[in-house]
PDB file of C-alpha atoms in Angstrom:
ATOM      1  CA  GLN A   1      32.186 -28.110  -9.193  1.00  0.00           C
ATOM      2  CA  VAL A   2      32.413 -30.877 -11.758  1.00  0.00           C
ATOM      3  CA  GLN A   3      29.337 -31.234 -13.955  1.00  0.00           C
ATOM      4  CA  LEU A   4      28.505 -33.497 -16.885  1.00  0.00           C
ATOM      5  CA  ARG A   5      25.636 -32.961 -19.320  1.00  0.00           C
ATOM      6  CA  GLU A   6      24.434 -35.319 -22.025  1.00  0.00           C
ATOM      7  CA  SER A   7      23.035 -34.041 -25.297  1.00  0.00           C
ATOM      8  CA  GLY A   8      21.698 -35.585 -28.477  1.00  0.00           C
ATOM      9  CA  PRO A   9      18.501 -36.678 -30.188  1.00  0.00           C
ATOM     10  CA  GLY A  10      15.784 -38.237 -28.080  1.00  0.00           C
ATOM     11  CA  LEU A  11      14.472 -40.351 -30.952  1.00  0.00           C
ATOM     12  CA  VAL A  12      16.455 -42.570 -33.299  1.00  0.00           C
ATOM     13  CA  ARG A  13      15.040 -44.788 -36.033  1.00  0.00           C
ATOM     14  CA  PRO A  14      15.792 -48.526 -36.044  1.00  0.00           C
ATOM     15  CA  SER A  15      18.973 -49.514 -37.917  1.00  0.00           C
ATOM     16  CA  GLU A  16      20.321 -45.951 -37.701  1.00  0.00           C
ATOM     17  CA  THR A  17      23.140 -44.568 -35.534  1.00  0.00           C
ATOM     18  CA  LEU A  18      22.694 -43.145 -32.050  1.00  0.00           C
ATOM     19  CA  SER A  19      25.065 -40.252 -31.332  1.00  0.00           C
ATOM     20  CA  LEU A  20      25.418 -38.620 -27.934  1.00  0.00           C
ATOM     21  CA  THR A  21      27.803 -36.017 -26.536  1.00  0.00           C
ATOM     22  CA  CYS A  22      28.780 -35.377 -22.939  1.00  0.00           C
ATOM     23  CA  THR A  23      29.951 -31.858 -22.122  1.00  0.00           C
ATOM     24  CA  VAL A  24      32.187 -31.630 -19.063  1.00  0.00           C
ATOM     25  CA  SER A  25      32.608 -28.492 -16.962  1.00  0.00           C
ATOM     26  CA  GLY A  26      34.660 -27.814 -13.861  1.00  0.00           C
ATOM     27  CA  VAL A  27      37.517 -30.141 -14.814  1.00  0.00           C
ATOM     28  CA  SER A  28      39.587 -30.849 -17.895  1.00  0.00           C
ATOM     29  CA  ILE A  29      39.044 -34.214 -19.554  1.00  0.00           C
ATOM     30  CA  ASN A  30      42.778 -34.088 -20.326  1.00  0.00           C
ATOM     31  CA  ILE A  31      43.759 -35.138 -16.802  1.00  0.00           C
ATOM     32  CA  ASN A  32      45.443 -38.533 -16.748  1.00  0.00           C
ATOM     33  CA  ASP A  33      43.657 -39.640 -13.570  1.00  0.00           C
ATOM     34  CA  TYR A  34      40.313 -39.941 -15.312  1.00  0.00           C
ATOM     35  CA  TYR A  35      38.510 -42.104 -17.780  1.00  0.00           C
ATOM     36  CA  TRP A  36      35.147 -40.986 -19.111  1.00  0.00           C
ATOM     37  CA  GLY A  37      32.315 -43.435 -19.506  1.00  0.00           C
ATOM     38  CA  TRP A  38      28.807 -44.191 -20.657  1.00  0.00           C
ATOM     39  CA  VAL A  39      26.236 -46.243 -18.750  1.00  0.00           C
ATOM     40  CA  ARG A  40      22.675 -46.927 -19.870  1.00  0.00           C
ATOM     41  CA  GLN A  41      19.461 -47.987 -18.175  1.00  0.00           C
ATOM     42  CA  PRO A  42      16.505 -49.409 -20.141  1.00  0.00           C
ATOM     43  CA  PRO A  43      13.117 -48.356 -18.766  1.00  0.00           C
ATOM     44  CA  GLY A  44      12.394 -50.162 -15.507  1.00  0.00           C
ATOM     45  CA  LYS A  45      15.667 -52.111 -15.655  1.00  0.00           C
ATOM     46  CA  GLY A  46      19.163 -52.001 -14.221  1.00  0.00           C
ATOM     47  CA  LEU A  47      22.369 -50.255 -15.189  1.00  0.00           C
ATOM     48  CA  GLU A  48      24.584 -51.485 -18.025  1.00  0.00           C
ATOM     49  CA  TRP A  49      28.171 -50.351 -18.624  1.00  0.00           C
ATOM     50  CA  ILE A  50      28.696 -49.325 -22.257  1.00  0.00           C
ATOM     51  CA  GLY A  51      32.299 -48.208 -22.404  1.00  0.00           C
ATOM     52  CA  ASN A  52      35.070 -45.860 -21.271  1.00  0.00           C
ATOM     53  CA  VAL A  53      37.334 -43.476 -23.160  1.00  0.00           C
ATOM     54  CA  PHE A  54      40.610 -41.792 -22.196  1.00  0.00           C
ATOM     55  CA  HIS A  55      41.495 -38.285 -23.388  1.00  0.00           C
ATOM     56  CA  SER A  56      43.957 -39.833 -25.852  1.00  0.00           C
ATOM     57  CA  GLY A  57      41.111 -41.701 -27.515  1.00  0.00           C
ATOM     58  CA  THR A  58      41.946 -45.096 -26.041  1.00  0.00           C
ATOM     59  CA  SER A  59      38.628 -46.785 -25.416  1.00  0.00           C
ATOM     60  CA  PHE A  60      37.120 -49.968 -24.020  1.00  0.00           C
ATOM     61  CA  TYR A  61      33.658 -51.387 -24.664  1.00  0.00           C
ATOM     62  CA  ASN A  62      31.169 -53.848 -23.280  1.00  0.00           C
ATOM     63  CA  PRO A  63      31.544 -56.950 -25.484  1.00  0.00           C
ATOM     64  CA  SER A  64      27.752 -57.341 -25.498  1.00  0.00           C
ATOM     65  CA  LEU A  65      27.603 -54.383 -27.916  1.00  0.00           C
ATOM     66  CA  LYS A  66      29.183 -56.639 -30.532  1.00  0.00           C
ATOM     67  CA  SER A  67      31.391 -53.877 -31.961  1.00  0.00           C
ATOM     68  CA  ARG A  68      28.475 -51.476 -32.553  1.00  0.00           C
ATOM     69  CA  GLY A  69      29.851 -48.906 -30.125  1.00  0.00           C
ATOM     70  CA  SER A  70      32.575 -46.314 -30.538  1.00  0.00           C
ATOM     71  CA  MET A  71      33.681 -43.458 -28.312  1.00  0.00           C
ATOM     72  CA  SER A  72      35.873 -40.417 -28.830  1.00  0.00           C
ATOM     73  CA  ALA A  73      37.246 -37.521 -26.813  1.00  0.00           C
ATOM     74  CA  ASP A  74      37.332 -33.876 -27.940  1.00  0.00           C
ATOM     75  CA  THR A  75      39.796 -32.152 -25.644  1.00  0.00           C
ATOM     76  CA  SER A  76      39.431 -28.751 -27.330  1.00  0.00           C
ATOM     77  CA  ASN A  77      35.742 -28.627 -26.409  1.00  0.00           C
ATOM     78  CA  ASN A  78      36.073 -30.688 -23.212  1.00  0.00           C
ATOM     79  CA  GLN A  79      33.596 -33.234 -24.496  1.00  0.00           C
ATOM     80  CA  PHE A  80      33.412 -36.925 -25.187  1.00  0.00           C
ATOM     81  CA  SER A  81      31.000 -38.805 -27.402  1.00  0.00           C
ATOM     82  CA  LEU A  82      29.278 -42.116 -27.970  1.00  0.00           C
ATOM     83  CA  ARG A  83      28.161 -43.612 -31.281  1.00  0.00           C
ATOM     84  CA  LEU A  84      26.073 -46.757 -31.379  1.00  0.00           C
ATOM     85  CA  THR A  85      25.306 -48.172 -34.813  1.00  0.00           C
ATOM     86  CA  SER A  86      22.470 -50.370 -36.095  1.00  0.00           C
ATOM     87  CA  VAL A  87      20.214 -49.586 -33.152  1.00  0.00           C
ATOM     88  CA  THR A  88      17.134 -51.613 -32.275  1.00  0.00           C
ATOM     89  CA  ALA A  89      14.349 -51.201 -29.745  1.00  0.00           C
ATOM     90  CA  ALA A  90      16.619 -52.951 -27.224  1.00  0.00           C
ATOM     91  CA  ASP A  91      18.831 -49.842 -27.248  1.00  0.00           C
ATOM     92  CA  THR A  92      16.010 -47.693 -25.879  1.00  0.00           C
ATOM     93  CA  ALA A  93      17.291 -46.435 -22.534  1.00  0.00           C
ATOM     94  CA  VAL A  94      18.374 -43.514 -20.406  1.00  0.00           C
ATOM     95  CA  TYR A  95      22.018 -42.891 -21.283  1.00  0.00           C
ATOM     96  CA  PHE A  96      24.285 -41.483 -18.567  1.00  0.00           C
ATOM     97  CA  CYS A  97      27.780 -40.125 -19.004  1.00  0.00           C
ATOM     98  CA  ALA A  98      30.092 -40.306 -16.005  1.00  0.00           C
ATOM     99  CA  ARG A  99      33.649 -39.676 -14.832  1.00  0.00           C
ATOM    100  CA  LYS A 100      35.628 -42.748 -13.832  1.00  0.00           C
ATOM    101  CA  VAL A 101      38.312 -42.452 -11.149  1.00  0.00           C
ATOM    102  CA  ASN A 102      39.678 -45.010  -8.687  1.00  0.00           C
ATOM    103  CA  ASP A 103      37.827 -47.661 -10.688  1.00  0.00           C
ATOM    104  CA  ALA A 104      34.429 -46.151  -9.925  1.00  0.00           C
ATOM    105  CA  PHE A 105      32.060 -43.648 -11.521  1.00  0.00           C
ATOM    106  CA  ASP A 106      32.130 -40.694  -9.146  1.00  0.00           C
ATOM    107  CA  VAL A 107      30.343 -37.934 -11.055  1.00  0.00           C
ATOM    108  CA  TRP A 108      27.335 -38.529 -13.300  1.00  0.00           C
ATOM    109  CA  GLY A 109      25.304 -36.526 -15.766  1.00  0.00           C
ATOM    110  CA  GLN A 110      21.552 -36.270 -15.294  1.00  0.00           C
ATOM    111  CA  GLY A 111      20.907 -38.727 -18.122  1.00  0.00           C
ATOM    112  CA  ILE A 112      19.175 -38.457 -21.479  1.00  0.00           C
ATOM    113  CA  MET A 113      16.304 -40.641 -22.625  1.00  0.00           C
ATOM    114  CA  VAL A 114      16.798 -42.114 -26.090  1.00  0.00           C
ATOM    115  CA  THR A 115      13.964 -43.986 -27.768  1.00  0.00           C
ATOM    116  CA  VAL A 116      14.494 -46.195 -30.800  1.00  0.00           C
ATOM    117  CA  SER A 117      11.341 -46.212 -32.859  1.00  0.00           C
ATOM    118  CA  SER A 118      10.151 -45.646 -36.397  1.00  0.00           C
TER     119      SER A 118
ATOM    120  CA  GLN B   1      29.733 -62.806 -20.104  1.00  0.00           C
ATOM    121  CA  SER B   2      30.329 -62.356 -16.401  1.00  0.00           C
ATOM    122  CA  ALA B   3      27.357 -61.612 -14.192  1.00  0.00           C
ATOM    123  CA  VAL B   4      27.134 -60.514 -10.592  1.00  0.00           C
ATOM    124  CA  THR B   5      23.975 -61.228  -8.645  1.00  0.00           C
ATOM    125  CA  GLN B   6      22.069 -59.097  -6.166  1.00  0.00           C
ATOM    126  CA  PRO B   7      18.823 -59.823  -4.325  1.00  0.00           C
ATOM    127  CA  ALA B   8      15.890 -58.129  -6.032  1.00  0.00           C
ATOM    128  CA  SER B   9      14.688 -56.518  -2.820  1.00  0.00           C
ATOM    129  CA  VAL B  10      15.461 -56.000   0.842  1.00  0.00           C
ATOM    130  CA  SER B  11      13.595 -54.152   3.540  1.00  0.00           C
ATOM    131  CA  GLY B  12      14.139 -52.819   7.017  1.00  0.00           C
ATOM    132  CA  SER B  13      12.669 -50.525   9.616  1.00  0.00           C
ATOM    133  CA  PRO B  14      14.026 -47.102  10.522  1.00  0.00           C
ATOM    134  CA  GLY B  15      17.063 -47.372  12.770  1.00  0.00           C
ATOM    135  CA  GLN B  16      17.838 -50.952  11.769  1.00  0.00           C
ATOM    136  CA  SER B  17      20.806 -52.165   9.723  1.00  0.00           C
ATOM    137  CA  ILE B  18      20.538 -54.044   6.454  1.00  0.00           C
ATOM    138  CA  THR B  19      23.077 -55.711   4.183  1.00  0.00           C
ATOM    139  CA  ILE B  20      22.879 -56.068   0.409  1.00  0.00           C
ATOM    140  CA  SER B  21      24.991 -58.781  -1.167  1.00  0.00           C
ATOM    141  CA  CYS B  22      26.635 -58.863  -4.568  1.00  0.00           C
ATOM    142  CA  SER B  23      27.686 -62.385  -5.514  1.00  0.00           C
ATOM    143  CA  GLY B  24      30.197 -63.136  -8.222  1.00  0.00           C
ATOM    144  CA  THR B  25      33.025 -65.492  -9.078  1.00  0.00           C
ATOM    145  CA  SER B  26      36.786 -65.645  -8.947  1.00  0.00           C
ATOM    146  CA  SER B  27      36.747 -63.986 -12.385  1.00  0.00           C
ATOM    147  CA  ASP B  28      35.174 -60.803 -11.095  1.00  0.00           C
ATOM    148  CA  ILE B  29      34.642 -59.940  -7.421  1.00  0.00           C
ATOM    149  CA  GLY B  30      36.953 -62.667  -6.184  1.00  0.00           C
ATOM    150  CA  GLY B  31      39.684 -61.591  -8.582  1.00  0.00           C
ATOM    151  CA  SER B  32      40.075 -58.008  -7.380  1.00  0.00           C
ATOM    152  CA  ASP B  33      38.812 -55.476  -4.862  1.00  0.00           C
ATOM    153  CA  LEU B  34      37.460 -53.268  -7.617  1.00  0.00           C
ATOM    154  CA  VAL B  35      33.831 -53.195  -6.466  1.00  0.00           C
ATOM    155  CA  SER B  36      31.785 -50.022  -6.243  1.00  0.00           C
ATOM    156  CA  TRP B  37      28.283 -49.375  -4.945  1.00  0.00           C
ATOM    157  CA  TYR B  38      25.721 -46.856  -6.150  1.00  0.00           C
ATOM    158  CA  GLN B  39      22.442 -45.487  -4.808  1.00  0.00           C
ATOM    159  CA  GLN B  40      19.765 -44.429  -7.274  1.00  0.00           C
ATOM    160  CA  HIS B  41      16.531 -42.661  -6.419  1.00  0.00           C
ATOM    161  CA  PRO B  42      13.702 -42.786  -8.991  1.00  0.00           C
ATOM    162  CA  GLY B  43      14.349 -40.544 -11.972  1.00  0.00           C
ATOM    163  CA  LYS B  44      17.789 -39.565 -10.734  1.00  0.00           C
ATOM    164  CA  ALA B  45      21.355 -40.396 -11.674  1.00  0.00           C
ATOM    165  CA  PRO B  46      23.222 -42.969  -9.591  1.00  0.00           C
ATOM    166  CA  LYS B  47      25.356 -41.722  -6.702  1.00  0.00           C
ATOM    167  CA  LEU B  48      28.649 -43.335  -5.734  1.00  0.00           C
ATOM    168  CA  LEU B  49      28.622 -44.711  -2.179  1.00  0.00           C
ATOM    169  CA  ILE B  50      31.626 -47.063  -2.005  1.00  0.00           C
ATOM    170  CA  PHE B  51      34.680 -47.631  -4.217  1.00  0.00           C
ATOM    171  CA  GLU B  52      37.453 -50.232  -4.162  1.00  0.00           C
ATOM    172  CA  GLY B  53      35.234 -52.453  -2.053  1.00  0.00           C
ATOM    173  CA  THR B  54      35.442 -50.590   1.237  1.00  0.00           C
ATOM    174  CA  LYS B  55      36.278 -46.910   0.668  1.00  0.00           C
ATOM    175  CA  ARG B  56      33.794 -44.077   1.079  1.00  0.00           C
ATOM    176  CA  PRO B  57      34.045 -40.927  -1.039  1.00  0.00           C
ATOM    177  CA  SER B  58      34.152 -37.622   0.762  1.00  0.00           C
ATOM    178  CA  GLY B  59      30.634 -36.506   1.677  1.00  0.00           C
ATOM    179  CA  VAL B  60      29.063 -39.956   1.876  1.00  0.00           C
ATOM    180  CA  SER B  61      27.553 -40.794   5.246  1.00  0.00           C
ATOM    181  CA  ASN B  62      29.497 -43.232   7.430  1.00  0.00           C
ATOM    182  CA  ARG B  63      26.233 -45.162   7.781  1.00  0.00           C
ATOM    183  CA  PHE B  64      27.238 -46.777   4.474  1.00  0.00           C
ATOM    184  CA  SER B  65      30.020 -49.365   4.576  1.00  0.00           C
ATOM    185  CA  GLY B  66      31.345 -51.981   2.187  1.00  0.00           C
ATOM    186  CA  SER B  67      33.142 -55.276   2.548  1.00  0.00           C
ATOM    187  CA  ILE B  68      34.381 -58.142   0.390  1.00  0.00           C
ATOM    188  CA  SER B  69      34.720 -61.796   1.370  1.00  0.00           C
ATOM    189  CA  ASP B  70      35.774 -64.366  -1.204  1.00  0.00           C
ATOM    190  CA  ASN B  71      33.501 -63.880  -4.228  1.00  0.00           C
ATOM    191  CA  THR B  72      30.890 -61.727  -2.497  1.00  0.00           C
ATOM    192  CA  ALA B  73      30.797 -58.013  -1.888  1.00  0.00           C
ATOM    193  CA  SER B  74      28.393 -56.500   0.622  1.00  0.00           C
ATOM    194  CA  LEU B  75      26.950 -53.066   1.320  1.00  0.00           C
ATOM    195  CA  THR B  76      25.729 -52.417   4.856  1.00  0.00           C
ATOM    196  CA  ILE B  77      23.498 -49.490   5.724  1.00  0.00           C
ATOM    197  CA  SER B  78      23.202 -48.801   9.438  1.00  0.00           C
ATOM    198  CA  GLY B  79      20.645 -46.606  11.170  1.00  0.00           C
ATOM    199  CA  LEU B  80      18.180 -46.871   8.283  1.00  0.00           C
ATOM    200  CA  GLN B  81      16.409 -43.652   7.354  1.00  0.00           C
ATOM    201  CA  ALA B  82      13.407 -43.046   5.120  1.00  0.00           C
ATOM    202  CA  GLU B  83      15.667 -41.276   2.606  1.00  0.00           C
ATOM    203  CA  ASP B  84      17.649 -44.485   2.131  1.00  0.00           C
ATOM    204  CA  GLU B  85      14.730 -46.001   0.230  1.00  0.00           C
ATOM    205  CA  ALA B  86      16.174 -46.372  -3.268  1.00  0.00           C
ATOM    206  CA  ASP B  87      17.724 -48.840  -5.702  1.00  0.00           C
ATOM    207  CA  TYR B  88      21.276 -49.996  -5.014  1.00  0.00           C
ATOM    208  CA  TYR B  89      23.723 -51.356  -7.576  1.00  0.00           C
ATOM    209  CA  CYS B  90      27.104 -53.005  -7.265  1.00  0.00           C
ATOM    210  CA  CYS B  91      29.668 -52.826 -10.052  1.00  0.00           C
ATOM    211  CA  SER B  92      32.717 -55.042 -10.379  1.00  0.00           C
ATOM    212  CA  PHE B  93      35.760 -55.339 -12.575  1.00  0.00           C
ATOM    213  CA  ALA B  94      35.314 -58.607 -14.438  1.00  0.00           C
ATOM    214  CA  GLY B  95      38.593 -59.178 -16.204  1.00  0.00           C
ATOM    215  CA  THR B  96      40.234 -57.859 -19.328  1.00  0.00           C
ATOM    216  CA  ASP B  97      37.573 -59.196 -21.709  1.00  0.00           C
ATOM    217  CA  THR B  98      34.351 -58.168 -19.975  1.00  0.00           C
ATOM    218  CA  LEU B  99      35.857 -55.253 -18.037  1.00  0.00           C
ATOM    219  CA  TRP B 100      32.978 -53.806 -15.968  1.00  0.00           C
ATOM    220  CA  VAL B 101      29.696 -55.412 -14.957  1.00  0.00           C
ATOM    221  CA  PHE B 102      26.811 -54.082 -12.879  1.00  0.00           C
ATOM    222  CA  GLY B 103      24.651 -56.206 -10.648  1.00  0.00           C
ATOM    223  CA  GLY B 104      20.949 -56.317 -11.420  1.00  0.00           C
ATOM    224  CA  GLY B 105      20.105 -53.912  -8.597  1.00  0.00           C
ATOM    225  CA  THR B 106      18.369 -54.218  -5.230  1.00  0.00           C
ATOM    226  CA  LYS B 107      15.310 -52.226  -4.227  1.00  0.00           C
ATOM    227  CA  LEU B 108      15.489 -51.151  -0.588  1.00  0.00           C
ATOM    228  CA  THR B 109      12.205 -50.487   1.142  1.00  0.00           C
ATOM    229  CA  VAL B 110      12.192 -48.682   4.474  1.00  0.00           C
ATOM    230  CA  LEU B 111       9.124 -49.922   6.301  1.00  0.00           C
TER     231      LEU B 111
END
């Protein structure tokens, strides 16, 4: 059974860097069929695609992030990560990690709430 | 940036069928069949219902079906049940610059 679990701090100060990790179990992130992605959801609002990363490290981002986002894959620990720099209150959201296959996100983590506040 | 548009809300009675639309342009929905649909209950992670416009993952009820016509994708739910009350999101490939875009979501109320 494939499972994803997000981890990281629940509170980040404005202008600092948000760092989250997604630990994958039940499947290797090294499989070429899959990309691994991040999606966020501000409180009471809709879903927003953040970016995807391949096990090689190749990554793609939502242009609305204005180059603040970066993602990486750690195949030895079967994890992938998100870093978002210069955060503001607008980055407060539930952050989901998910597996992408057949151009859709088929398995999701439970989500982690991240609040940006001083 | 590309945007795809969904109605804010729809409603239906148990046993009825409803359709949720996802309207885009030739740059996104009209440019490919790469549309997926997700169901999200409050406080839960989204669940994949439809991928590549019309395909259902294993385990998803055949009461859920998807279609694409021109620049609009649609999700139809037949035989509405109380458990279908949730938020529904479409997601489309939007070209090599924007890549992936979600619709704003539709709240389904089962009356």
